[in-house]
mmCIF file of C-alpha atoms in Angstrom:
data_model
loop_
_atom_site.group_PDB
_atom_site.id
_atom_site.type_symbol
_atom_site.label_atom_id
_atom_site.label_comp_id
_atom_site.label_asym_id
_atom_site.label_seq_id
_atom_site.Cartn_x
_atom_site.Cartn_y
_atom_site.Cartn_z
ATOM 1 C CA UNK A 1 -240.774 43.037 -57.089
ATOM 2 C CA UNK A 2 -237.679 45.854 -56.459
ATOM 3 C CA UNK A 3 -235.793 47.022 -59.604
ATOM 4 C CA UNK A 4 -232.663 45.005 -57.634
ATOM 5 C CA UNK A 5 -234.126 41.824 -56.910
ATOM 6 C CA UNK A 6 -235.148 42.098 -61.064
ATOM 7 C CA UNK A 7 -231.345 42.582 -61.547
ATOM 8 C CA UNK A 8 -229.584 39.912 -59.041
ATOM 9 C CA UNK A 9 -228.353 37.342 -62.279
ATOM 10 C CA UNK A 10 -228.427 40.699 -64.595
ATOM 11 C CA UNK A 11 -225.682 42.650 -62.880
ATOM 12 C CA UNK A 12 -223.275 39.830 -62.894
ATOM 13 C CA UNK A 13 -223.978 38.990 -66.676
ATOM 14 C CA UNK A 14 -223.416 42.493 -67.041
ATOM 15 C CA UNK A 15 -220.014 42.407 -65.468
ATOM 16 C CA UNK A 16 -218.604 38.856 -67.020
ATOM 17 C CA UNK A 17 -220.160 40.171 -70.502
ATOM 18 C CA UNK A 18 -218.101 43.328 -70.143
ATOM 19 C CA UNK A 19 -215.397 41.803 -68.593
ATOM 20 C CA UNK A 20 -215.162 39.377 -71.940
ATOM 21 C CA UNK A 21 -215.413 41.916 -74.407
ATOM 22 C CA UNK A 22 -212.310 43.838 -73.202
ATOM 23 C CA UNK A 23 -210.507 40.771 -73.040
ATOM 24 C CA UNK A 24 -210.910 39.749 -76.522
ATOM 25 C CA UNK A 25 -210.220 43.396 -78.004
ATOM 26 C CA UNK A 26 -206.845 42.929 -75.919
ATOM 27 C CA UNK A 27 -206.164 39.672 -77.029
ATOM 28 C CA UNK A 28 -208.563 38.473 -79.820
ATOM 29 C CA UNK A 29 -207.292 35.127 -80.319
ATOM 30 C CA UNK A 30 -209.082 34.484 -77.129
ATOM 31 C CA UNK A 31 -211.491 34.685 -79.205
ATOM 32 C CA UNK A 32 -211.529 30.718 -80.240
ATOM 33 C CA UNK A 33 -212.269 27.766 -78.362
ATOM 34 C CA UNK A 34 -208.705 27.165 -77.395
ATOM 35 C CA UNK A 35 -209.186 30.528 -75.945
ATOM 36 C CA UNK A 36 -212.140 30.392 -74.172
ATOM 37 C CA UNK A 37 -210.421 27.082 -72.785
ATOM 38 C CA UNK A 38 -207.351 28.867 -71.589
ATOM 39 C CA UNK A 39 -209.302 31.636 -69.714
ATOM 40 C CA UNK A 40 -211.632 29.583 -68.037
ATOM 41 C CA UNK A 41 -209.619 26.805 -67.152
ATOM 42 C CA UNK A 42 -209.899 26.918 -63.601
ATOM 43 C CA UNK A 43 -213.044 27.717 -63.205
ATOM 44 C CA UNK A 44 -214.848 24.944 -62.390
ATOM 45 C CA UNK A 45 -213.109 24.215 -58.762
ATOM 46 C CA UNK A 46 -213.605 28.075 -58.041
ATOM 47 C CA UNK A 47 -217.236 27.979 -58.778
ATOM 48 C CA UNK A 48 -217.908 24.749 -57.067
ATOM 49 C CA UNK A 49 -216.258 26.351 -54.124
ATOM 50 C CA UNK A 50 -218.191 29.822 -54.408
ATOM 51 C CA UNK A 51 -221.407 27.397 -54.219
ATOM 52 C CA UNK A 52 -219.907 25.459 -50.991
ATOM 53 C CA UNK A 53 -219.534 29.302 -49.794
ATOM 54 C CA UNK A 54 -223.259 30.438 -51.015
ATOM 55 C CA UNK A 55 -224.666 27.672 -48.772
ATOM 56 C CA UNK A 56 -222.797 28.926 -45.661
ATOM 57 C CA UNK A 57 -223.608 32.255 -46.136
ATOM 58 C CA UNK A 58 -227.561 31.188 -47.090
ATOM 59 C CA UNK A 59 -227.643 30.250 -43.728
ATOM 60 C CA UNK A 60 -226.743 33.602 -42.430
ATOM 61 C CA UNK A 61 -222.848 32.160 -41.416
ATOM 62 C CA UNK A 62 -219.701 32.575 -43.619
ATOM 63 C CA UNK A 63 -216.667 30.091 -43.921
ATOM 64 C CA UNK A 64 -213.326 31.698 -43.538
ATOM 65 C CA UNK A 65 -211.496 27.861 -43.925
ATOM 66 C CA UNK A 66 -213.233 26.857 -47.408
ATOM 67 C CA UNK A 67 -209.755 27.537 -48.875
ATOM 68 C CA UNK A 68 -207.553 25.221 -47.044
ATOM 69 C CA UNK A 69 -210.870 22.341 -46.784
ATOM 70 C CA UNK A 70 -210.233 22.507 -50.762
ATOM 71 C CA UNK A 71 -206.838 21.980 -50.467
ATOM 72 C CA UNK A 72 -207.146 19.156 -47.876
ATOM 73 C CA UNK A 73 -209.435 17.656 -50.453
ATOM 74 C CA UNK A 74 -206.908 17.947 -53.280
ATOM 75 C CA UNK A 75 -204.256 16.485 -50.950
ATOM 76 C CA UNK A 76 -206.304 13.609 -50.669
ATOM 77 C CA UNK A 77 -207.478 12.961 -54.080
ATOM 78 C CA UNK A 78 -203.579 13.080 -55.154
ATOM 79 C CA UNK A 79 -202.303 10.491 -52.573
ATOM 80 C CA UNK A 80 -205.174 8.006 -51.300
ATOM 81 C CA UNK A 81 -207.804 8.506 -54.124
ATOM 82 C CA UNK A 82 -204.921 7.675 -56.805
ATOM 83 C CA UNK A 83 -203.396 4.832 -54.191
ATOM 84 C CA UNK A 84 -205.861 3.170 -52.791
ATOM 85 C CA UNK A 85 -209.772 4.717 -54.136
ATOM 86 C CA UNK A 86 -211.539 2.606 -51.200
ATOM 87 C CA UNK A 87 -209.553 4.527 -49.050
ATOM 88 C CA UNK A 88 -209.805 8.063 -50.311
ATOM 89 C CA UNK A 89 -213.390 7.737 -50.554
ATOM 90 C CA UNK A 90 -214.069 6.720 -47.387
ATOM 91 C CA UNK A 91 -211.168 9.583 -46.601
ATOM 92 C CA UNK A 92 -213.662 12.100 -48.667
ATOM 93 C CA UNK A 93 -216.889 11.186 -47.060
ATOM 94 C CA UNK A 94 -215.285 11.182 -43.883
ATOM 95 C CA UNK A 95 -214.413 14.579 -44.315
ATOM 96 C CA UNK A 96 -218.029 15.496 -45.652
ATOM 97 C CA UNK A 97 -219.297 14.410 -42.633
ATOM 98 C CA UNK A 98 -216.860 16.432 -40.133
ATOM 99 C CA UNK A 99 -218.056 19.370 -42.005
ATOM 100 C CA UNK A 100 -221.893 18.807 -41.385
ATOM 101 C CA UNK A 101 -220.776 17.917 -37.545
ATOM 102 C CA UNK A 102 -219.240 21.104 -37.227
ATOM 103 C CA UNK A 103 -222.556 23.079 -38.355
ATOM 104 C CA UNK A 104 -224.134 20.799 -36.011
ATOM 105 C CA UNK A 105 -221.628 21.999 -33.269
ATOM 106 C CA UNK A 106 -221.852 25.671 -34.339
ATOM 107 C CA UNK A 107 -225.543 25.759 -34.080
ATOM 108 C CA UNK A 108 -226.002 23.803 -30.821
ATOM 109 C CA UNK A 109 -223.246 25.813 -28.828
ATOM 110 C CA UNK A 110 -224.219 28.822 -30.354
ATOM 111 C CA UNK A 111 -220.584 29.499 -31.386
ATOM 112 C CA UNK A 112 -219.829 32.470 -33.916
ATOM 113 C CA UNK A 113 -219.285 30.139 -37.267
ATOM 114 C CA UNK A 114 -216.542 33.145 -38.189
ATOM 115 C CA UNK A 115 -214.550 32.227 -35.350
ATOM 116 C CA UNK A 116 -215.148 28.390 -35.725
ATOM 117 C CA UNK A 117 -214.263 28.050 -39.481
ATOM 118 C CA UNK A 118 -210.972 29.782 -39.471
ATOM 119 C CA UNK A 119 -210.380 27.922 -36.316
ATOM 120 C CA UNK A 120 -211.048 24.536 -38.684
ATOM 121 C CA UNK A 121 -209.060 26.353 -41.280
ATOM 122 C CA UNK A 122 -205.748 25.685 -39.488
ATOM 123 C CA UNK A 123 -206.758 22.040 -39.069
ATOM 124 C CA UNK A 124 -207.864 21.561 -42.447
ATOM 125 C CA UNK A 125 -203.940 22.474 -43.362
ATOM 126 C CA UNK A 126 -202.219 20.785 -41.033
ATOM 127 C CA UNK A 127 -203.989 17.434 -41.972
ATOM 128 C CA UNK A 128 -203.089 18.778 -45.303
ATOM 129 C CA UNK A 129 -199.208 19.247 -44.537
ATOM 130 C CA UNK A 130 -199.282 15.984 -42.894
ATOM 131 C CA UNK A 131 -200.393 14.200 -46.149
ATOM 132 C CA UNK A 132 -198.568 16.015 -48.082
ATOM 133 C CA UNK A 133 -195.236 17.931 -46.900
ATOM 134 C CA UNK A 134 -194.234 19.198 -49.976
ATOM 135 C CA UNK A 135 -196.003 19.596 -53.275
ATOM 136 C CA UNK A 136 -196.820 16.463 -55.166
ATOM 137 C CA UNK A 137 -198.835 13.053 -55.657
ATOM 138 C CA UNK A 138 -201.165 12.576 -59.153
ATOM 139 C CA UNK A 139 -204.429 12.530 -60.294
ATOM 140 C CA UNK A 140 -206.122 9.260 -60.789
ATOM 141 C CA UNK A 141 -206.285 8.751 -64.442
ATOM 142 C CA UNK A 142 -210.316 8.393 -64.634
ATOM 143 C CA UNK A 143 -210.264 12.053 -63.060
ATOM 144 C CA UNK A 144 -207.869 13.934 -65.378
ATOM 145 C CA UNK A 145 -209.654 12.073 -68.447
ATOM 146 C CA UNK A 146 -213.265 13.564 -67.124
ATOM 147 C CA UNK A 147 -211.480 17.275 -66.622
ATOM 148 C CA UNK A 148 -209.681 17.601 -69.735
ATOM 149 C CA UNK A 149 -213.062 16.305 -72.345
ATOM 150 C CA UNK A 150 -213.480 18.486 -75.056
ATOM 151 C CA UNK A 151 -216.915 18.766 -76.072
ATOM 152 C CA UNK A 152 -217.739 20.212 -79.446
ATOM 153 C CA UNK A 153 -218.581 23.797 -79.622
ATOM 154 C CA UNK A 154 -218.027 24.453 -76.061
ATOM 155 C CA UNK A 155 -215.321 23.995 -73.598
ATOM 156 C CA UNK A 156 -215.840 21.795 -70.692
ATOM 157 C CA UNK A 157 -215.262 24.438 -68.466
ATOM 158 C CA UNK A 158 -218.199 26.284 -69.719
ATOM 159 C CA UNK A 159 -219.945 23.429 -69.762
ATOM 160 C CA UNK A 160 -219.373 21.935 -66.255
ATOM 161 C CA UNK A 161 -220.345 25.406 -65.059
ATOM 162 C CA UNK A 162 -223.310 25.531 -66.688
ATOM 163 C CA UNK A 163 -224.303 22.275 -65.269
ATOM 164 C CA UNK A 164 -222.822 23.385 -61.689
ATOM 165 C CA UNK A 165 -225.204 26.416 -62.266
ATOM 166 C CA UNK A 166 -228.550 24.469 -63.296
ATOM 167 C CA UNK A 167 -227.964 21.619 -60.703
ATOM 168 C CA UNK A 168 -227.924 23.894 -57.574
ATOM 169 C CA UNK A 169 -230.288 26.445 -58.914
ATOM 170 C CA UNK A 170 -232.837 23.506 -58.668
ATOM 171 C CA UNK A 171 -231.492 22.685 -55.428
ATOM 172 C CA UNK A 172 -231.860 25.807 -54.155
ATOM 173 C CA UNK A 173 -234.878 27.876 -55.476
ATOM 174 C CA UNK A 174 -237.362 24.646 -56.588
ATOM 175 C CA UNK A 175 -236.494 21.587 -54.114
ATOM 176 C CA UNK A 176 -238.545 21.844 -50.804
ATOM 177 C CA UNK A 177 -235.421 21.306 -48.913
ATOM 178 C CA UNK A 178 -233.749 24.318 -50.414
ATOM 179 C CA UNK A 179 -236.862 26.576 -49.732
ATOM 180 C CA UNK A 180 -236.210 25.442 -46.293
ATOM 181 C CA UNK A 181 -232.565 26.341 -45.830
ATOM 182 C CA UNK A 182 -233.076 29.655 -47.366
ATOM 183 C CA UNK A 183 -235.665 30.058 -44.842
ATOM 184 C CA UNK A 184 -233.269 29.641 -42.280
ATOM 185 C CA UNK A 185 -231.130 32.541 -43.177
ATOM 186 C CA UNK A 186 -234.461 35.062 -43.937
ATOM 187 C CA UNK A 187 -236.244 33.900 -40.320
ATOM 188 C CA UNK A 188 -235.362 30.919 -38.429
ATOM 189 C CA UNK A 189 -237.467 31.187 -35.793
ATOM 190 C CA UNK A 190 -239.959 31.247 -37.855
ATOM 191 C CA UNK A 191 -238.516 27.698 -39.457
ATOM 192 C CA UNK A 192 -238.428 26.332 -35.790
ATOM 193 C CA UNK A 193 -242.003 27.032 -34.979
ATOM 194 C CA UNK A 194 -243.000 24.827 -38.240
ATOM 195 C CA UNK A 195 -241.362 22.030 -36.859
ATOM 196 C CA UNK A 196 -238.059 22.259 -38.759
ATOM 197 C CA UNK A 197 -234.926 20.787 -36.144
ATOM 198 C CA UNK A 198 -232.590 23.928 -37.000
ATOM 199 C CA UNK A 199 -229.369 21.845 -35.801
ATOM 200 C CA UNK A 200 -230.148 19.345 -38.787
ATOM 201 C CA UNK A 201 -231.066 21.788 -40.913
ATOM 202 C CA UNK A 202 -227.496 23.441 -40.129
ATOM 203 C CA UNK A 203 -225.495 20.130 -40.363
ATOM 204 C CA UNK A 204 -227.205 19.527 -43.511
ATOM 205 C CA UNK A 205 -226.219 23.075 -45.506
ATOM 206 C CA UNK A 206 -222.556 22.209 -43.868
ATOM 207 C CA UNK A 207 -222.513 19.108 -45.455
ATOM 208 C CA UNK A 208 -223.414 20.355 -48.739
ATOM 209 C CA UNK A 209 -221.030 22.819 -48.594
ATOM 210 C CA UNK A 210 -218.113 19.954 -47.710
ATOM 211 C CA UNK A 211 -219.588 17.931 -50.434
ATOM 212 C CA UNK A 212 -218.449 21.161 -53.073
ATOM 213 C CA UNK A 213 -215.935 21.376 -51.170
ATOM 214 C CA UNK A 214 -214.860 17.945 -52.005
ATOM 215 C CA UNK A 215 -215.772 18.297 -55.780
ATOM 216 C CA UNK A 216 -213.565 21.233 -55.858
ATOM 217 C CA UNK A 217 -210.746 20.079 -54.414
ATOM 218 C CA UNK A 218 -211.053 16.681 -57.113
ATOM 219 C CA UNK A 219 -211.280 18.515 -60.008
ATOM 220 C CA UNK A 220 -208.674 21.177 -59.043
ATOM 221 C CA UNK A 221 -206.749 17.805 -59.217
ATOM 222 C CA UNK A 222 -208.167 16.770 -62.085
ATOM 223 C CA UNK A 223 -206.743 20.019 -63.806
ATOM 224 C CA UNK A 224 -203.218 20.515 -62.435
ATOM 225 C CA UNK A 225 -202.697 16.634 -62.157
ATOM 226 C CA UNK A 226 -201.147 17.370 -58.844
ATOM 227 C CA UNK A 227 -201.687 18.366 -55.541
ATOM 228 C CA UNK A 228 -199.700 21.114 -52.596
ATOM 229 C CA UNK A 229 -201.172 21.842 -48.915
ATOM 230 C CA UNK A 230 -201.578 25.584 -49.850
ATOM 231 C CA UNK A 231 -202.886 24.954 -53.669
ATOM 232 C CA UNK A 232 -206.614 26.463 -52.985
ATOM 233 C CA UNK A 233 -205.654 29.265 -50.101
ATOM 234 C CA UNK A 234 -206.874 32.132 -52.077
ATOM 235 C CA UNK A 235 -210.446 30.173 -52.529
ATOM 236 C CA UNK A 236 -211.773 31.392 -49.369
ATOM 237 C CA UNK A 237 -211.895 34.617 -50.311
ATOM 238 C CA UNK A 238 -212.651 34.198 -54.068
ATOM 239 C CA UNK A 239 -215.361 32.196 -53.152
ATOM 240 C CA UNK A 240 -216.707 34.947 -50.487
ATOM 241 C CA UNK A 241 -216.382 37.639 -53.963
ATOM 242 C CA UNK A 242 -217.761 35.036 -56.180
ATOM 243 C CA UNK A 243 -221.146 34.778 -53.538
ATOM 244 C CA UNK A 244 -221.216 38.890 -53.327
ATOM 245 C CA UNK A 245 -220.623 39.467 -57.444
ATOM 246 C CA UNK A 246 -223.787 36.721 -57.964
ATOM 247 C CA UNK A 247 -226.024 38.788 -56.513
ATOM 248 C CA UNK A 248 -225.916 37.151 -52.442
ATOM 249 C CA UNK A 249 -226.151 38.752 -49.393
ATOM 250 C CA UNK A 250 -224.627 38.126 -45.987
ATOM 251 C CA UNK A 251 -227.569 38.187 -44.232
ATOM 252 C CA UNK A 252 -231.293 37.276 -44.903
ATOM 253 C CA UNK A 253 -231.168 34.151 -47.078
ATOM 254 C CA UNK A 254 -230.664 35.908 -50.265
ATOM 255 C CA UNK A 255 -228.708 34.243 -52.622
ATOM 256 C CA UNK A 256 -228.457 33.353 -56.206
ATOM 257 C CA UNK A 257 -226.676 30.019 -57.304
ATOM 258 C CA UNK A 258 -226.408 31.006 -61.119
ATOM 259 C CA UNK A 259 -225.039 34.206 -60.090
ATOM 260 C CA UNK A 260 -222.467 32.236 -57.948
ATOM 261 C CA UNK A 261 -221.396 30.744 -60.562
ATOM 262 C CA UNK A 262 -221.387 33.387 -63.196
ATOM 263 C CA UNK A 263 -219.213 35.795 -60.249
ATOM 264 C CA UNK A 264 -216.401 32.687 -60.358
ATOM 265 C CA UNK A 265 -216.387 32.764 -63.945
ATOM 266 C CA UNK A 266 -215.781 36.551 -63.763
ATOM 267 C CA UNK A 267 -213.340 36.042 -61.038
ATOM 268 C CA UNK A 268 -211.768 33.404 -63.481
ATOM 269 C CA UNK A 269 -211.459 35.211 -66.394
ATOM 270 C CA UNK A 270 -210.371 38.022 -64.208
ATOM 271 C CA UNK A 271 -206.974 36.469 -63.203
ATOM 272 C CA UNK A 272 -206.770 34.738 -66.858
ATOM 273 C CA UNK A 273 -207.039 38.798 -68.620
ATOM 274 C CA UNK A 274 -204.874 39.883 -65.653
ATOM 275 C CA UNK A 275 -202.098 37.339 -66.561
ATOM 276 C CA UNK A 276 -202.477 38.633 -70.182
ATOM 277 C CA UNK A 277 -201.493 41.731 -69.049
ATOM 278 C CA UNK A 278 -198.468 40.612 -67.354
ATOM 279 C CA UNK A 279 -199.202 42.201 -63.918
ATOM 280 C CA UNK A 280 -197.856 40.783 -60.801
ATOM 281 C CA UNK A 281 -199.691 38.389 -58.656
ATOM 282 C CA UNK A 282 -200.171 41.375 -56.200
ATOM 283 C CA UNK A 283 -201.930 43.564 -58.753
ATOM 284 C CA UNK A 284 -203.897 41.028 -59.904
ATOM 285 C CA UNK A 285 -205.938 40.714 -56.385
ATOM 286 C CA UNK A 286 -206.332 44.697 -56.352
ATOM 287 C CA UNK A 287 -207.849 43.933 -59.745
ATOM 288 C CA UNK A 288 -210.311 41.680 -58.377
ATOM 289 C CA UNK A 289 -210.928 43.680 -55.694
ATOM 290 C CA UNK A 290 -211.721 46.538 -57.783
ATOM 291 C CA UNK A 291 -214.224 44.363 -59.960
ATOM 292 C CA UNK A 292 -216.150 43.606 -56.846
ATOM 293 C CA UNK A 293 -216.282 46.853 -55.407
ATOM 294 C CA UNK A 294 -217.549 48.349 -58.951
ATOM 295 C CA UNK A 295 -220.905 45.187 -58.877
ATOM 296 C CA UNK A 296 -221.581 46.505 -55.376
ATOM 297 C CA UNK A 297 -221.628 50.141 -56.380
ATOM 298 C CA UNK A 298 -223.395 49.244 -59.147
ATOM 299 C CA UNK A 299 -226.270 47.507 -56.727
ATOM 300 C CA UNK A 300 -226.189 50.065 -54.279
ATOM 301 C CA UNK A 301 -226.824 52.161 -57.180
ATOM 302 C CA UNK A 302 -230.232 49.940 -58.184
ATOM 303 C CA UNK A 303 -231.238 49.977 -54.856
ATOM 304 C CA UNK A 304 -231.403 53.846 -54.305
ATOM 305 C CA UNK A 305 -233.434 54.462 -57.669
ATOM 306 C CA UNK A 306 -235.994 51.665 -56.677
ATOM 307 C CA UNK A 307 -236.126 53.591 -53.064
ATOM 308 C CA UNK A 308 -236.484 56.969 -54.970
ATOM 309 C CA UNK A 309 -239.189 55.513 -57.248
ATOM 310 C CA UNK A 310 -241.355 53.613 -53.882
#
């Protein structure tokens, strides 16, 4: 096995672990679990996200309209979900399903998913302005009680990413399924000749990814107790840097779910430290930036002594 493929989880461990200990020398009252709380408080909708992103990319495509999907999703869990929940479910597995149609459709036409996503992603807001013009609706009561539990010990943040982090990593790397979709990113010809129909393959990994997508959108909900047509923008891109930090790749089927989640956590905590700080908005994405470029210099790093050593 290659020194990097040893290192996929360590390296982002290694970056949140770092990342953490300069935050609580700054601020060591962070240091508590009201702390931890407050930093990672919106990290569960960015790391369900960053998974709905890792199972685009496992397939060798990449989502440029995750962001405004998510807040489509929140738009409907703060108007019809509160209102009427028959009708924002159906509403939310309606939209699950347009999502695996359009991997269907990307696959079968051969379209460049790149192009087709941030096509969607202008639909995905506009259904979102229509539902919601202006910032507003509520969380349904059942929803805000789930996201704002506070476990002993531990906050639920830490612990709903934990369980974001074990769930998929079973999905992924032990379920025969999973094997299979990963398969289709390393060598899908190779999937095809076994007998594997690639366009339900594809509409299936889409409709995971809407079904995160969903989740995120609920519990971003869930914690704000509100919802705006432009609330989860910056997620398609966060979720993109959460994928790269965790140890994925664009191409090849590589990916790593628990290093998914641990890159949102450090993206997370990154904005929560950067806030400290009381930089401005703008700063705070060079910031981010500048932690992702530092993991990927820090891989291309592994990968050159492991060449040097072969």
């Amino acid at each position: 096995m290659s020194l990097f493929s040893r290192y996929r989880v360590l390296l982002p461990i290694a970056s949140l672990t770092l990342l953490m200990a300069v935050t609580f020398y700054v601020q060591p009252r962070t240091l508590s679990y009201f702390g931890l709380n407050l930093l990672f408080n919106l990290a569960v909708p960015i790391a369900l996200a960053t998974i709905a992103q890792m199972l685009i990319i496992m397939v060798n495509d990449i989502d440029l309209g995750i962001g405004a999907f998510v807040s489509l999703t929140a738009c409907v869990t703060a108007t019809f979900l509160e209102q009427s929940p028959l009708m924002g479910t159906v509403m939310l597995v309606a939209l699950i399903i347009a999502y695996a149609l359009m991997g269907a459709m990307i696959h079968a036409l051969a379209l460049p998913a790149i192009v087709v996503t941030l096509g969607m992603s202008f639909v995905w807001g506009g259904l979102a302005l229509f539902l919601l013009p202006s910032p507003g609706g509520a969380s349904p009561t059942w929803l805000r009680e789930i996201m704002t539990v506070k476990p002993p010990l531990i906050p639920m943040a830490l612990v709903a990413a934990c369980l974001i982090a074990g769930v998929t990593h079973w999905l992924i790397a032990h379920s025969g399924i999973g094997t299979v979709l990963r398969g289709i990113g390393g060598n899908a010809e190779a999937v095809r000749r076994a007998g594997w129909p690639l366009i339900r393959l594809k509409a299936l990994a889409y409709g995971l990814a809407g079904l995160f997508g969903v989740l995120a959108g609920m519990t971003l909900v869930g914690l704000t107790t509100s919802a705006d047509a432009n609330i989860a923008l910056r997620y398609t891109l966060l979720s993109i840097a959460g994928v790269i930090l965790g140890g994925g790749e664009f191409i090849g089927g590589k990916v790593s779910p628990v290093g998914a989640v641990i890159g949102a956590l450090t993206l997370a905590l990154a904005a929560s430290f950067l806030s400290f700080m009381r930089l401005s908005p703008d700063w705070q994405i060079g910031a981010q930036g500048a932690i992702l470029i530092a993991v990927l210099a820090a891989r291309l790093l592994f990968r050159r002594r492991d060449g040097a050593r072969r």
